[in-house]
C-alpha positions as a Markdown table, in Angstrom:
| # | Residue | x | y | z |
|---|---|---|---|---|
| 1 | Met | -5.8 | 24.2 | -1.9 |
| 2 | Lys | -6.7 | 23.1 | -5.6 |
| 3 | Ser | -8.1 | 19.6 | -6.1 |
| 4 | Phe | -5.6 | 17.0 | -7.7 |
| 5 | Ser | -7.5 | 17.9 | -11.5 |
| 6 | Glu | -6.3 | 21.3 | -11.4 |
| 7 | Thr | -3.2 | 20.7 | -10.2 |
| 8 | Ile | -2.9 | 18.6 | -13.4 |
| 9 | Gln | -4.6 | 21.2 | -15.4 |
| 10 | Thr | -2.3 | 23.7 | -14.3 |
| 11 | Leu | 1.0 | 22.0 | -15.3 |
| 12 | Met | -0.9 | 21.1 | -18.5 |
| 13 | Met | -1.2 | 24.9 | -19.1 |
| 14 | Glu | 2.4 | 25.4 | -17.9 |
| 15 | Val | 3.9 | 22.4 | -20.5 |
| 16 | Thr | 2.2 | 23.5 | -23.6 |
| 17 | Lys | 2.9 | 26.7 | -23.4 |
| 18 | Asp | 6.6 | 26.2 | -25.1 |
| 19 | Pro | 7.1 | 23.3 | -27.1 |
| 20 | His | 10.7 | 23.3 | -26.0 |
| 21 | Ile | 9.3 | 22.8 | -22.8 |
| 22 | Glu | 6.4 | 20.2 | -24.0 |
| 23 | Ser | 9.4 | 18.0 | -25.5 |
| 24 | Ala | 11.3 | 18.3 | -22.4 |
| 25 | Trp | 8.1 | 16.5 | -20.4 |
| 26 | Leu | 7.4 | 14.2 | -22.8 |
| 27 | Thr | 10.9 | 12.9 | -22.9 |
| 28 | Ser | 10.3 | 12.5 | -19.1 |
| 29 | Met | 6.8 | 10.3 | -20.2 |
| 30 | Ala | 9.0 | 8.4 | -22.4 |
| 31 | His | 11.6 | 7.7 | -19.3 |
| 32 | Met | 8.3 | 6.4 | -17.5 |
| 33 | Glu | 7.0 | 4.1 | -20.0 |
| 34 | His | 10.5 | 2.6 | -20.1 |
| 35 | Leu | 10.8 | 2.5 | -16.2 |
| 36 | Ala | 7.4 | 0.6 | -16.4 |
| 37 | Ala | 8.6 | -1.8 | -19.0 |
| 38 | Glu | 11.5 | -2.8 | -17.1 |
| 39 | Thr | 9.8 | -3.3 | -14.2 |
| 40 | Ile | 7.5 | -5.7 | -15.3 |
| 41 | Leu | 9.8 | -7.6 | -16.8 |
| 42 | Gly | 12.2 | -7.6 | -13.4 |
| 43 | Asn | 9.1 | -8.6 | -11.7 |
| 44 | Ile | 8.7 | -11.9 | -13.7 |
| 45 | Ser | 9.6 | -14.9 | -11.0 |
| 46 | Asn | 9.0 | -18.3 | -10.0 |
| 47 | Ser | 5.6 | -16.7 | -8.4 |
| 48 | Thr | 4.4 | -15.8 | -12.0 |
| 49 | Pro | 1.8 | -18.3 | -12.9 |
| 50 | Pro | 2.5 | -19.5 | -16.2 |
| 51 | Glu | -0.9 | -18.9 | -17.9 |
| 52 | Phe | 0.0 | -15.2 | -17.7 |
| 53 | Leu | 3.5 | -15.0 | -19.1 |
| 54 | Glu | 2.4 | -14.2 | -22.3 |
| 55 | Glu | 0.2 | -11.1 | -21.3 |
| 56 | Ile | 2.7 | -9.9 | -18.7 |
| 57 | Lys | 5.7 | -9.8 | -21.5 |
| 58 | Ala | 3.1 | -8.1 | -23.7 |
| 59 | His | 2.2 | -5.5 | -21.4 |
| 60 | Ala | 5.9 | -5.0 | -21.0 |
| 61 | Gly | 6.1 | -4.8 | -24.7 |
| 62 | Asp | 3.0 | -2.3 | -24.9 |
| 63 | Glu | 4.9 | 0.2 | -22.7 |
| 64 | His | 8.2 | -0.3 | -24.7 |
| 65 | Arg | 6.3 | 0.5 | -28.1 |
| 66 | His | 4.7 | 3.7 | -26.1 |
| 67 | Arg | 8.3 | 5.3 | -25.4 |
| 68 | Asp | 9.1 | 4.7 | -29.0 |
| 69 | Val | 6.0 | 6.4 | -30.3 |
| 70 | Ile | 6.5 | 9.4 | -27.5 |
| 71 | Leu | 9.9 | 10.0 | -28.2 |
| 72 | Ser | 9.2 | 10.1 | -31.7 |
| 73 | Ile | 6.1 | 12.5 | -31.7 |
| 74 | Arg | 8.2 | 15.1 | -29.6 |
| 75 | Pro | 7.8 | 18.5 | -31.5 |
| 76 | Phe | 11.7 | 18.4 | -30.9 |
| 77 | Ala | 13.9 | 15.4 | -30.7 |
| 78 | Glu | 16.8 | 17.7 | -29.3 |
| 79 | Pro | 17.0 | 20.2 | -26.7 |
| 80 | Leu | 17.3 | 24.1 | -27.4 |
| 81 | Asn | 20.0 | 24.4 | -25.4 |
| 82 | Gln | 22.0 | 23.5 | -22.1 |
| 83 | Ala | 19.3 | 25.2 | -20.0 |
| 84 | Tyr | 16.4 | 22.6 | -21.8 |
| 85 | Gln | 18.8 | 19.6 | -21.6 |
| 86 | Asp | 18.5 | 20.1 | -18.1 |
| 87 | Leu | 15.0 | 20.6 | -17.6 |
| 88 | Arg | 14.8 | 17.3 | -19.7 |
| 89 | Thr | 16.6 | 15.5 | -17.3 |
| 90 | Arg | 15.2 | 17.0 | -14.1 |
| 91 | Phe | 11.7 | 16.1 | -15.5 |
| 92 | Cys | 12.9 | 12.3 | -15.9 |
| 93 | Asp | 14.4 | 12.6 | -12.5 |
| 94 | Ile | 10.9 | 13.3 | -10.8 |
| 95 | Ile | 9.4 | 10.6 | -12.7 |
| 96 | Glu | 12.0 | 8.1 | -11.8 |
| 97 | Thr | 11.9 | 9.0 | -7.6 |
| 98 | Phe | 7.8 | 9.0 | -8.0 |
| 99 | Ile | 8.3 | 5.5 | -9.6 |
| 100 | Met | 11.1 | 4.3 | -7.3 |
| 101 | Gly | 9.3 | 5.5 | -4.3 |
| 102 | Tyr | 6.3 | 4.3 | -5.1 |
| 103 | Phe | 7.3 | 0.8 | -5.2 |
| 104 | Gly | 9.0 | 1.0 | -1.8 |
| 105 | Asn | 5.9 | 2.3 | -0.5 |
| 106 | Pro | 5.2 | 0.6 | 2.9 |
| 107 | Glu | 1.8 | -0.6 | 1.5 |
| 108 | Leu | 3.1 | -2.5 | -1.7 |
| 109 | Val | 6.0 | -3.7 | 0.3 |
| 110 | Lys | 3.7 | -6.2 | 2.2 |
| 111 | Ala | 2.9 | -8.2 | -0.7 |
| 112 | Asn | 3.8 | -11.8 | -0.5 |
| 113 | Asn | 5.6 | -12.5 | -3.6 |
| 114 | Arg | 6.8 | -10.6 | -7.1 |
| 115 | Phe | 3.8 | -11.4 | -8.9 |
| 116 | Ala | 1.3 | -10.0 | -6.1 |
| 117 | Ala | 3.8 | -6.4 | -6.0 |
| 118 | Tyr | 3.1 | -6.6 | -10.0 |
| 119 | Val | -0.4 | -6.9 | -10.3 |
| 120 | His | -0.9 | -4.1 | -7.3 |
| 121 | Gly | 1.5 | -2.2 | -8.8 |
| 122 | Ala | -0.1 | -2.4 | -12.2 |
| 123 | Ile | -3.5 | -1.7 | -11.3 |
| 124 | Thr | -2.4 | 1.4 | -9.2 |
| 125 | Ile | 0.6 | 3.4 | -10.9 |
| 126 | Glu | -1.2 | 2.6 | -14.3 |
| 127 | Gln | -3.8 | 5.5 | -13.0 |
| 128 | Phe | -1.0 | 8.3 | -13.4 |
| 129 | Pro | -0.5 | 8.2 | -17.3 |
| 130 | Phe | -4.3 | 7.4 | -17.4 |
| 131 | Gln | -4.9 | 11.1 | -15.5 |
| 132 | Ile | -2.1 | 12.7 | -17.0 |
| 133 | Tyr | -2.7 | 11.8 | -20.4 |
| 134 | Ser | -6.4 | 12.4 | -20.5 |
| 135 | Ala | -5.7 | 15.9 | -19.2 |
| 136 | Tyr | -2.6 | 16.5 | -22.0 |
| 137 | Ile | -4.4 | 15.4 | -25.0 |
| 138 | Pro | -6.7 | 18.3 | -25.0 |
| 139 | Ser | -4.2 | 20.6 | -24.1 |
| 140 | Thr | -1.5 | 20.5 | -26.5 |
| 141 | Gly | -1.3 | 22.2 | -29.9 |
| 142 | Phe | 0.0 | 19.7 | -32.0 |
| 143 | Ser | -2.6 | 17.3 | -33.6 |
| 144 | His | -0.2 | 14.5 | -34.4 |
| 145 | Ile | 0.2 | 14.6 | -31.0 |
| 146 | Arg | -3.2 | 14.2 | -29.9 |
| 147 | Glu | -3.7 | 11.2 | -32.4 |
| 148 | Ala | -1.1 | 9.1 | -30.8 |
| 149 | Met | -1.3 | 9.8 | -27.4 |
| 150 | Gln | -5.2 | 8.9 | -27.6 |
| 151 | Ile | -3.7 | 5.2 | -28.7 |
| 152 | Val | -1.3 | 5.0 | -26.0 |
| 153 | Leu | -4.6 | 6.3 | -23.6 |
| 154 | Asn | -6.8 | 3.8 | -24.7 |
| 155 | Asp | -3.7 | 1.1 | -24.1 |
| 156 | Glu | -3.4 | 2.5 | -20.6 |
| 157 | Thr | -7.4 | 1.5 | -19.5 |
| 158 | Ala | -6.5 | -2.1 | -21.2 |
| 159 | His | -3.7 | -2.4 | -18.7 |
| 160 | Ile | -5.9 | -1.4 | -15.8 |
| 161 | Gln | -8.2 | -3.9 | -16.9 |
| 162 | Leu | -5.5 | -6.4 | -17.3 |
| 163 | Gly | -4.1 | -6.1 | -13.8 |
| 164 | Arg | -8.0 | -6.3 | -12.5 |
| 165 | Lys | -8.1 | -9.5 | -14.2 |
| 166 | Phe | -4.8 | -10.9 | -12.4 |
| 167 | Arg | -6.0 | -9.5 | -8.9 |
| 168 | Asn | -9.0 | -11.7 | -9.4 |
| 169 | Ser | -6.9 | -14.6 | -9.5 |
| 170 | Leu | -5.0 | -13.9 | -6.4 |
| 171 | Ser | -5.8 | -15.7 | -3.0 |
| 172 | Glu | -7.6 | -13.6 | -0.4 |
| 173 | Glu | -3.9 | -13.4 | 1.8 |
| 174 | Asp | -2.2 | -12.2 | -1.3 |
| 175 | Arg | -4.6 | -9.1 | -1.9 |
| 176 | Leu | -3.5 | -5.7 | -0.7 |
| 177 | Ser | -5.7 | -2.9 | 0.0 |
| 178 | Leu | -6.5 | -1.0 | -3.2 |
| 179 | Gln | -8.0 | 1.9 | -1.7 |
| 180 | Gln | -4.7 | 2.5 | 0.4 |
| 181 | Leu | -2.5 | 2.0 | -2.7 |
| 182 | Gln | -4.8 | 4.4 | -5.0 |
| 183 | Gly | -4.5 | 7.2 | -2.1 |
| 184 | Ile | -0.8 | 7.0 | -1.9 |
| 185 | Glu | -0.2 | 6.9 | -5.9 |
| 186 | Lys | -3.0 | 10.0 | -5.7 |
| 187 | Glu | -0.7 | 11.9 | -3.3 |
| 188 | Met | 2.7 | 11.1 | -4.9 |
| 189 | Cys | 1.0 | 12.0 | -8.4 |
| 190 | Leu | 0.0 | 15.5 | -6.6 |
| 191 | Leu | 3.6 | 16.3 | -5.3 |
| 192 | Met | 5.3 | 15.6 | -8.8 |
| 193 | Ala | 2.7 | 17.4 | -10.3 |
| 194 | Glu | 3.5 | 20.4 | -8.1 |
| 195 | Arg | 7.1 | 20.0 | -8.5 |
| 196 | Met | 7.0 | 20.2 | -12.4 |
| 197 | Thr | 4.5 | 23.0 | -12.4 |
| 198 | Asp | 7.2 | 25.2 | -10.3 |
| 199 | Leu | 10.2 | 23.8 | -11.9 |
| 200 | Ile | 8.7 | 25.1 | -15.2 |
| 201 | Arg | 7.6 | 28.1 | -13.3 |
| 202 | Glu | 11.1 | 28.5 | -12.1 |
| 203 | Phe | 12.9 | 27.8 | -15.4 |
| 204 | Gln | 10.8 | 30.8 | -17.2 |
| 205 | Ser | 11.2 | 32.8 | -14.6 |
| 206 | Lys | 15.1 | 32.3 | -14.4 |
| 207 | Val | 14.9 | 33.1 | -10.7 |
| 208 | Arg | 17.2 | 30.2 | -9.1 |
| 209 | Gly | 16.2 | 29.9 | -5.5 |
| 210 | Pro | 16.4 | 32.1 | -2.5 |
| 211 | Ser | 18.2 | 35.1 | -2.2 |
| 212 | Ala | 21.8 | 35.3 | -0.9 |
| 213 | Ser | 20.8 | 37.0 | 2.1 |
| 214 | Ala | 18.1 | 34.3 | 3.0 |
| 215 | Lys | 18.3 | 32.1 | 6.2 |
| 216 | Ala | 20.9 | 29.7 | 5.8 |
| 217 | Ser | 18.4 | 26.6 | 6.5 |
| 218 | Leu | 16.5 | 28.0 | 3.2 |
| 219 | Arg | 19.4 | 28.2 | 1.2 |
| 220 | Leu | 20.4 | 24.8 | 2.7 |
| 221 | Ala | 17.0 | 23.3 | 1.3 |
| 222 | Trp | 17.1 | 24.5 | -2.0 |
| 223 | Leu | 20.9 | 23.3 | -2.0 |
| 224 | Leu | 20.0 | 20.0 | -1.4 |
| 225 | Gly | 17.3 | 20.1 | -4.4 |
| 226 | Glu | 19.6 | 21.1 | -6.7 |
| 227 | Arg | 22.3 | 18.1 | -5.7 |
| 228 | Pro | 20.2 | 14.5 | -5.6 |
| 229 | Ala | 23.2 | 12.7 | -3.8 |
| 230 | Ala | 23.2 | 15.3 | -1.0 |
| 231 | Thr | 19.4 | 15.2 | -0.8 |
| 232 | Ile | 20.0 | 10.9 | -0.3 |
| 233 | Ala | 22.9 | 11.8 | 2.4 |
| 234 | Trp | 20.7 | 14.3 | 4.5 |
| 235 | Val | 17.8 | 12.4 | 4.6 |
| 236 | Gln | 19.8 | 9.4 | 5.7 |
| 237 | Ala | 20.8 | 11.6 | 8.6 |
| 238 | Leu | 17.6 | 12.8 | 9.2 |
| 239 | Gly | 16.4 | 9.7 | 10.2 |
| 240 | His | 19.0 | 9.1 | 12.3 |
| 241 | Ser | 18.5 | 12.3 | 14.2 |
| 242 | Glu | 15.0 | 11.6 | 14.3 |
| 243 | Ser | 16.1 | 8.0 | 16.2 |
| 244 | Ala | 18.8 | 10.1 | 18.6 |
| 245 | Ala | 16.3 | 12.6 | 19.7 |
| 246 | Ala | 14.1 | 10.2 | 20.7 |
| 247 | Glu | 16.7 | 7.7 | 22.6 |
| 248 | His | 18.1 | 10.9 | 24.2 |
| 249 | Met | 15.1 | 12.2 | 25.6 |
| 250 | Gln | 14.3 | 8.7 | 26.8 |
| 251 | Gln | 17.6 | 8.2 | 28.4 |
| 252 | Glu | 17.2 | 11.5 | 30.4 |
| 253 | Phe | 14.7 | 9.7 | 32.6 |
| 254 | Ile | 16.2 | 6.7 | 32.4 |
| 255 | Ser | 19.6 | 7.7 | 33.6 |
| 256 | Arg | 17.9 | 9.5 | 36.7 |
| 257 | Gly | 15.7 | 6.5 | 37.8 |
| 258 | Leu | 12.7 | 9.1 | 36.9 |
| 259 | Thr | 9.2 | 7.2 | 35.6 |
| 260 | Leu | 8.7 | 8.1 | 31.7 |
| 261 | Pro | 5.8 | 10.6 | 31.3 |
| 262 | Ala | 2.5 | 9.0 | 29.6 |
| 263 | Gln | 2.8 | 10.5 | 26.4 |
| 264 | Met | 7.1 | 9.4 | 26.1 |
| 265 | Pro | 6.8 | 5.9 | 24.9 |
| 266 | Glu | 4.4 | 6.3 | 21.9 |
| 267 | His | 6.1 | 9.4 | 20.8 |
| 268 | Val | 9.4 | 7.6 | 20.7 |
| 269 | Glu | 8.1 | 4.7 | 18.7 |
| 270 | Asp | 6.4 | 6.9 | 16.4 |
| 271 | Glu | 10.1 | 9.0 | 16.0 |
| 272 | Met | 11.8 | 5.5 | 15.6 |
| 273 | Arg | 9.2 | 4.7 | 13.0 |
| 274 | His | 10.1 | 8.1 | 11.1 |
| 275 | Ala | 13.7 | 7.1 | 11.1 |
| 276 | Arg | 12.4 | 3.7 | 9.6 |
| 277 | Met | 10.4 | 5.3 | 6.8 |
| 278 | Leu | 13.0 | 8.1 | 5.9 |
| 279 | His | 16.2 | 5.5 | 5.6 |
| 280 | Arg | 13.5 | 3.3 | 3.6 |
| 281 | Ser | 12.8 | 6.4 | 1.4 |
| 282 | Val | 16.3 | 6.8 | 0.2 |
| 283 | Leu | 17.6 | 3.0 | 0.4 |
| 284 | Leu | 17.9 | 2.2 | -3.0 |
| 285 | Asp | 19.7 | 5.3 | -4.1 |
| 286 | Arg | 21.9 | 5.5 | -1.3 |
| 287 | Arg | 22.9 | 1.8 | -1.8 |
| 288 | Arg | 23.8 | 2.5 | -5.3 |
| 289 | Leu | 25.6 | 6.0 | -4.4 |
| 290 | Met | 28.0 | 4.1 | -2.0 |
| 291 | Met | 29.7 | 2.9 | -5.2 |
| 292 | Val | 30.5 | 6.4 | -6.0 |
| 293 | Glu | 33.7 | 7.5 | -5.0 |
| 294 | Gly | 33.6 | 10.5 | -1.9 |
| 295 | Tyr | 29.8 | 9.5 | -1.4 |
| 296 | Lys | 30.9 | 8.0 | 1.9 |
| 297 | Glu | 32.4 | 10.9 | 3.0 |
| 298 | Leu | 29.2 | 13.1 | 2.2 |
| 299 | Asp | 27.0 | 11.0 | 4.1 |
| 300 | His | 29.6 | 10.6 | 7.0 |
| 301 | Arg | 30.1 | 14.5 | 7.3 |
| 302 | Leu | 26.6 | 15.6 | 6.7 |
| 303 | Asn | 25.4 | 12.7 | 9.4 |
| 304 | Arg | 27.8 | 14.5 | 11.6 |
| 305 | Gln | 26.9 | 17.7 | 11.2 |
| 306 | Leu | 23.0 | 16.9 | 12.3 |
| 307 | Gln | 24.5 | 15.0 | 15.4 |
| 308 | Arg | 26.8 | 18.1 | 16.1 |
| 309 | Tyr | 22.9 | 20.0 | 15.9 |
| 310 | Leu | 21.1 | 17.7 | 18.6 |
| 311 | Thr | 24.0 | 17.9 | 21.1 |
| 312 | Arg | 24.6 | 21.4 | 21.2 |
| 313 | Tyr | 20.8 | 21.9 | 21.6 |
| 314 | Phe | 20.0 | 19.5 | 24.4 |
| 315 | Ser | 23.0 | 20.6 | 26.2 |
| 316 | Ala | 21.8 | 24.2 | 25.9 |
| 317 | Leu | 18.2 | 22.8 | 27.3 |
| 318 | Val | 19.7 | 20.6 | 29.9 |
| 319 | Arg | 21.7 | 23.7 | 31.4 |
| 320 | Glu | 18.9 | 25.9 | 31.3 |
| 321 | Ile | 15.7 | 23.3 | 32.6 |
| 322 | Lys | 16.1 | 21.1 | 35.3 |
| 323 | Asp | 12.6 | 19.6 | 35.7 |
| 324 | Pro | 12.7 | 16.5 | 33.6 |
| 325 | Asp | 9.0 | 16.9 | 32.5 |
| 326 | Met | 9.9 | 20.5 | 31.2 |
| 327 | Leu | 12.8 | 19.1 | 29.6 |
| 328 | Tyr | 10.9 | 16.6 | 27.5 |
| 329 | Leu | 8.3 | 18.8 | 26.5 |
| 330 | Tyr | 10.0 | 21.9 | 25.4 |
| 331 | Gly | 12.8 | 20.0 | 24.0 |
| 332 | Ala | 9.8 | 18.2 | 22.1 |
| 333 | Trp | 8.2 | 21.2 | 21.3 |
| 334 | Gly | 11.6 | 22.7 | 19.6 |
| 335 | Leu | 12.5 | 19.8 | 17.5 |
| 336 | Glu | 9.0 | 19.5 | 16.2 |
| 337 | Met | 8.7 | 23.4 | 15.1 |
| 338 | Arg | 12.3 | 22.8 | 13.6 |
| 339 | Val | 10.7 | 19.5 | 11.8 |
| 340 | Phe | 7.8 | 21.8 | 10.4 |
| 341 | Lys | 10.0 | 24.5 | 8.7 |
| 342 | His | 13.0 | 22.5 | 7.8 |
| 343 | Tyr | 10.8 | 19.3 | 6.4 |
| 344 | Ser | 8.5 | 21.9 | 4.6 |
| 345 | Asp | 11.2 | 23.5 | 2.8 |
| 346 | Ile | 12.8 | 20.2 | 1.5 |
| 347 | Ile | 9.3 | 19.3 | 0.3 |
| 348 | Lys | 9.2 | 22.6 | -1.5 |
| 349 | Trp | 12.8 | 22.0 | -3.2 |
| 350 | Thr | 13.4 | 18.5 | -3.6 |
| 351 | Asp | 12.5 | 16.6 | -6.8 |
| 352 | Asn | 12.5 | 13.5 | -5.1 |
| 353 | Val | 9.0 | 12.3 | -5.1 |
| 354 | Gly | 9.4 | 9.4 | -2.8 |
| 355 | Val | 11.6 | 12.0 | -0.2 |
| 356 | Ala | 8.7 | 14.5 | -0.3 |
| 357 | His | 5.8 | 12.1 | -0.3 |
| 358 | Thr | 7.4 | 10.2 | 3.0 |
| 359 | Ile | 8.2 | 13.5 | 4.6 |
| 360 | Thr | 4.5 | 14.5 | 4.0 |
| 361 | Met | 3.3 | 11.4 | 5.8 |
| 362 | Ile | 5.9 | 12.3 | 8.6 |
| 363 | Leu | 4.6 | 16.1 | 9.2 |
| 364 | Glu | 0.8 | 14.5 | 9.9 |
| 365 | Asp | 2.5 | 12.8 | 12.6 |
| 366 | Glu | 4.2 | 15.8 | 13.7 |
| 367 | Ala | 1.2 | 17.6 | 13.8 |
| 368 | Met | -0.2 | 15.4 | 16.4 |
| 369 | His | 2.9 | 15.8 | 18.5 |
| 370 | Thr | 2.8 | 19.1 | 18.3 |
| 371 | Gln | -0.7 | 18.7 | 19.9 |
| 372 | Met | 0.0 | 16.9 | 22.4 |
| 373 | Val | 3.1 | 18.9 | 23.7 |
| 374 | Asn | 0.7 | 22.0 | 23.7 |
| 375 | Thr | -1.9 | 20.1 | 25.7 |
| 376 | Ala | 0.5 | 18.5 | 28.2 |
| 377 | Leu | 2.1 | 22.1 | 28.6 |
| 378 | Asn | -1.7 | 23.4 | 29.4 |
| 379 | Glu | -2.5 | 20.6 | 31.6 |
| 380 | Gln | 0.4 | 20.3 | 34.0 |
| 381 | Ser | 0.7 | 24.4 | 34.3 |
| 382 | Leu | 3.7 | 24.5 | 32.9 |
| 383 | Leu | 3.4 | 27.1 | 30.1 |
| 384 | Asn | 6.1 | 29.7 | 30.4 |
| 385 | Pro | 6.4 | 32.4 | 27.7 |
| 386 | Glu | 10.4 | 33.2 | 28.7 |
| 387 | Ile | 11.2 | 29.5 | 28.2 |
| 388 | Leu | 9.2 | 29.1 | 25.2 |
| 389 | Lys | 11.1 | 32.3 | 23.8 |
| 390 | Phe | 14.7 | 30.8 | 25.2 |
| 391 | Val | 13.7 | 27.4 | 23.6 |
| 392 | Arg | 13.0 | 28.9 | 20.1 |
| 393 | Gln | 15.9 | 31.2 | 19.5 |
| 394 | Thr | 18.4 | 28.7 | 20.8 |
| 395 | Glu | 16.9 | 26.1 | 18.3 |
| 396 | Glu | 17.2 | 28.6 | 15.6 |
| 397 | Glu | 20.3 | 29.5 | 16.4 |
| 398 | Ile | 21.7 | 26.3 | 16.6 |
| 399 | Phe | 20.5 | 25.1 | 13.4 |
| 400 | Glu | 21.3 | 28.3 | 11.4 |
| 401 | Lys | 24.9 | 27.8 | 12.1 |
| 402 | Val | 24.6 | 23.8 | 11.5 |
| 403 | Ala | 23.3 | 25.0 | 8.2 |
| 404 | Glu | 25.8 | 27.6 | 7.0 |
| 405 | Asn | 28.3 | 24.5 | 7.9 |
| 406 | Thr | 26.5 | 22.3 | 5.6 |
| 407 | Ile | 26.4 | 24.9 | 2.8 |
| 408 | Gly | 29.7 | 25.0 | 3.4 |
| 409 | Ile | 30.4 | 20.8 | 3.2 |
| 410 | Leu | 28.1 | 21.3 | -0.2 |
| 411 | Met | 30.2 | 23.9 | -1.5 |
| 412 | Glu | 33.3 | 22.1 | -1.0 |
| 413 | Phe | 31.9 | 18.7 | -2.6 |
| 414 | Asp | 31.0 | 21.2 | -5.6 |
| 415 | Gln | 34.6 | 21.6 | -6.4 |
| 416 | Arg | 35.1 | 17.5 | -7.2 |
| 417 | Glu | 34.8 | 16.3 | -10.5 |
| 418 | Asn | 32.3 | 13.7 | -9.3 |
| 419 | Phe | 29.9 | 16.2 | -7.5 |
| 420 | Ala | 30.6 | 18.8 | -10.2 |
| 421 | Pro | 27.5 | 21.5 | -10.9 |
| 422 | Pro | 25.2 | 21.8 | -13.3 |
| 423 | Tyr | 22.3 | 20.1 | -11.3 |
| 424 | Arg | 22.7 | 16.5 | -12.8 |
| 425 | His | 26.4 | 15.1 | -12.8 |
| 426 | Ala | 28.2 | 12.1 | -13.5 |
| 427 | Tyr | 27.7 | 10.7 | -10.1 |
| 428 | Phe | 24.0 | 10.4 | -10.3 |
| 429 | Ala | 24.2 | 8.2 | -13.4 |
| 430 | Thr | 24.7 | 5.5 | -11.6 |
| 431 | Leu | 21.1 | 5.7 | -10.2 |
| 432 | Thr | 19.6 | 4.8 | -13.3 |
| 433 | Ala | 22.2 | 2.4 | -14.6 |
| 434 | Asn | 20.1 | -0.7 | -13.9 |
| 435 | Thr | 16.3 | -0.1 | -13.9 |
| 436 | Thr | 15.1 | -3.4 | -13.6 |
| 437 | Glu | 16.3 | -3.1 | -9.9 |
| 438 | Leu | 13.4 | -0.9 | -9.4 |
| 439 | Ser | 11.4 | -3.9 | -9.4 |
| 440 | Glu | 13.4 | -6.0 | -6.6 |
| 441 | Lys | 11.8 | -6.7 | -3.2 |
| 442 | Ser | 14.9 | -6.0 | -1.4 |
| 443 | Pro | 15.2 | -8.1 | 1.9 |
| 444 | Ala | 16.8 | -4.4 | 3.6 |
| 445 | Leu | 13.2 | -3.0 | 2.2 |
| 446 | Met | 11.5 | -5.7 | 4.0 |
| 447 | Glu | 13.9 | -5.2 | 7.5 |
| 448 | Leu | 12.9 | -1.4 | 7.1 |
| 449 | Gln | 8.7 | -1.7 | 7.1 |
């Protein structure tokens, strides 16, 4: 596995091979600076110490100036053609989901007020431009870009120091863990750099996703990555399915008056927490998409497909496996294998950094769940290769059918004016209409914490 610095260097090599791609990438960096400025201004509130107000406004002013500088130094102000325009848009959306995902992460939303959120966000998220600009400056072949970006880089260093000064002014109870926040920031930056690198390579090779003969589940993951609204609706549905699966397993025992397996309560709580994590990762996007005509229908239909998957899966297992302990363990095993496959496919293809980071954290838990199930099957002498084969084949058949049905739904929505290809559509503009909302500490976010 590549280190963080190697991943950034690889991205810089890809970015600087083609000045049109470099222009597309710089456009997204300017968008990042703009979002940062608007977020800073949006966090000014009654909790902001008056003595820091002018410095905070100056910080936002620096970010606005960086935006203008970066836009002015691009080798090409306008894209060469529609393909390069689409690449610019995708880069910008990757950046936007990184910022939205970071400011909605579970650690940062613990902040007691908006000033504390700004302070901790400023210290940690400023690490990304510092890291990536440091790698970009020696990589670009344009001397005027190197000179301009070095000035921007010097400002970013000062901003990190400003954030530390503000944090020192906070009471102990208002301070969050910088170590945890920096860890989250680094993980999300890594995902973002990897996705941008993959996107450039796909663009250069002109290879568009899996072949038509690939499994429906793989084609679905790619199609979701190409359709931001569908990604939001699908992740929302995955959250519902996480909680529904946990509730169903628990109900199988309660309805029969049986004692819950020792592992189940903690397992159920983890799945409920995963549901909250998934819903939180798409909360702001989904709230705004709900205003777009047709989105509610898409949201409902995708959710119904996953509910059908669970109903058919559990019904098939209940008919075949009569022992409740075996039903729980084999049922959990089959679902966890699907989670590993499907969630990994989503990470591979999605431009939504917040979603990718959330799913990555969930997969770490699922690895422990899988180990728990395998240990329990062996310790209780319940391991049966024939049942494992049955569960694997049954689950795959049901999910592939649901994936095929979902692809059909996505194709249907592609025919609608608000949901038509290419990649970025008119409906998604609603997500960038008000960037100051990124800084709002939503009560709904707190409820999902």
